[in-house]
Amino acid sequence: MIAMPIGHEMNRSRCVEKNLPRGAALPVAIPAAVLAWLLMPFTLSAAEVDATRGHQIATSFCSSCHAVAPKEMHSPVARAPAFAAVAQSSATTEMSLRTFMVTTHPNMPNIRLTPDQIDDVVVYILSLANH
């Protein structure tokens, strides 16, 4: 069965509009739009909370080698890139960060983060591109 928009029905492989009164979909559309608008700030603040947690996790696990603060560009270990530099690289994407974080690398400790911690650190690093 094919899902059809409200007010339409199938008739020989084409859509035919039913005779609904003008504005009949408004009682559903307006509350849905208002609800989406009201929830938008909560979605954005949830991302900010994740970035804050990501910064805390990075400070705990990564700061002995990497510069993790937003404007810090010199890492304690010269070969370890600053998180801000990683964020500003054109090669950095959400997928590249996730892949990097679950792959072992020579010269790095084998730190195992939970999926939630990885989410938070990825959001944090990506947020540094705006600084």
Coordinates of C-alpha atoms in Angstrom, one line a residue:
M1 CA 0.0 0.0 0.0
I2 CA 1.3 3.5 -0.9
A3 CA 1.1 6.2 1.8
M4 CA -0.9 9.1 0.4
P5 CA -1.2 12.7 1.7
I6 CA -4.4 13.5 3.6
G7 CA -7.1 14.5 1.2
H8 CA -5.8 12.3 -1.7
E9 CA -6.7 8.9 -2.9
M10 CA -5.3 6.6 -5.6
N11 CA -7.2 6.4 -8.9
R12 CA -5.7 4.4 -11.7
S13 CA -2.0 5.1 -10.7
R14 CA -2.5 8.9 -10.2
C15 CA -3.5 11.0 -7.3
V16 CA -7.0 12.6 -7.3
E17 CA -7.7 15.3 -4.7
K18 CA -10.8 14.7 -2.6
N19 CA -13.2 17.6 -2.2
L20 CA -12.1 18.7 1.3
P21 CA -13.1 22.2 2.6
R22 CA -10.4 24.8 2.1
G23 CA -8.1 24.9 5.1
A24 CA -9.1 21.5 6.4
A25 CA -5.5 20.5 7.1
L26 CA -4.8 23.7 9.1
P27 CA -6.0 22.3 12.5
V28 CA -3.3 19.7 12.3
A29 CA -0.5 21.7 10.5
I30 CA -0.5 24.7 12.8
P31 CA -0.1 22.8 16.1
A32 CA 2.6 20.6 14.5
A33 CA 4.5 23.7 13.3
V34 CA 4.2 25.4 16.7
L35 CA 5.4 22.2 18.5
A36 CA 8.4 21.9 16.2
W37 CA 9.3 25.6 16.9
L38 CA 8.9 25.2 20.6
L39 CA 11.2 22.1 20.7
M40 CA 13.9 23.6 18.6
P41 CA 15.7 25.5 21.4
F42 CA 15.8 22.3 23.5
T43 CA 17.5 20.4 20.7
L44 CA 20.1 23.1 20.3
S45 CA 20.8 23.2 24.1
A46 CA 21.2 19.4 24.2
A47 CA 24.0 19.7 21.6
E48 CA 25.7 22.4 23.8
V49 CA 25.5 20.1 26.8
D50 CA 27.1 17.3 24.8
A51 CA 29.9 19.7 23.7
T52 CA 30.5 20.7 27.3
R53 CA 30.7 17.0 28.4
G54 CA 33.0 16.4 25.4
H55 CA 35.3 19.1 26.6
Q56 CA 35.3 17.5 30.1
I57 CA 36.1 14.1 28.7
A58 CA 38.8 15.5 26.4
T59 CA 40.4 17.3 29.3
S60 CA 40.3 14.1 31.4
F61 CA 41.6 11.7 28.8
C62 CA 43.4 13.7 26.1
S63 CA 44.9 16.9 27.5
S64 CA 48.2 15.3 28.7
C65 CA 49.2 15.1 25.0
H66 CA 46.7 17.3 23.0
A67 CA 45.7 20.9 23.4
V68 CA 42.0 20.6 24.0
A69 CA 40.9 24.2 24.9
P70 CA 39.1 26.2 22.1
K71 CA 41.9 28.7 21.4
E72 CA 44.9 26.6 22.5
M73 CA 47.0 25.7 19.4
H74 CA 50.2 24.2 21.0
S75 CA 49.9 20.7 22.4
P76 CA 52.0 19.5 25.4
V77 CA 53.3 16.8 23.0
A78 CA 54.5 18.4 19.7
R79 CA 53.4 15.6 17.5
A80 CA 49.8 15.6 19.0
P81 CA 47.6 18.0 17.0
A82 CA 45.6 20.6 18.9
F83 CA 41.9 19.8 18.9
A84 CA 41.2 23.3 17.4
A85 CA 43.5 22.5 14.5
V86 CA 41.8 19.2 13.9
A87 CA 38.4 20.9 13.9
Q88 CA 39.6 23.6 11.4
S89 CA 41.0 21.0 9.0
S90 CA 39.0 20.6 5.8
A91 CA 39.4 16.8 6.1
T92 CA 37.6 16.7 9.5
T93 CA 34.1 15.3 9.4
E94 CA 31.9 13.6 12.0
M95 CA 32.6 10.3 10.3
S96 CA 36.4 10.8 10.2
L97 CA 36.5 11.7 13.9
R98 CA 34.4 8.7 14.9
T99 CA 36.6 6.4 12.8
F100 CA 39.7 7.8 14.3
M101 CA 38.4 7.4 17.8
V102 CA 37.7 3.7 17.5
T103 CA 40.9 2.8 15.7
T104 CA 44.2 2.1 17.5
H105 CA 47.1 4.3 16.6
P106 CA 50.8 3.9 17.2
N107 CA 52.2 6.5 19.7
M108 CA 48.8 6.9 21.4
P109 CA 47.4 5.2 24.5
N110 CA 44.6 2.8 23.8
I111 CA 41.8 4.8 25.4
R112 CA 38.4 3.2 25.1
L113 CA 35.5 5.6 25.3
T114 CA 31.9 4.6 25.4
P115 CA 29.7 5.4 22.4
D116 CA 28.1 8.3 24.4
Q117 CA 31.5 9.7 25.3
I118 CA 32.6 9.4 21.6
D119 CA 29.4 11.4 20.6
D120 CA 30.3 14.1 23.2
V121 CA 33.9 14.4 22.1
V122 CA 33.0 14.5 18.4
V123 CA 30.4 17.2 19.0
Y124 CA 33.0 19.1 21.1
I125 CA 35.8 18.9 18.5
L126 CA 33.4 19.9 15.7
S127 CA 32.2 22.9 17.8
L128 CA 35.8 24.2 17.8
A129 CA 35.6 24.9 14.1
N130 CA 33.5 28.0 15.0
H131 CA 36.0 29.5 17.4

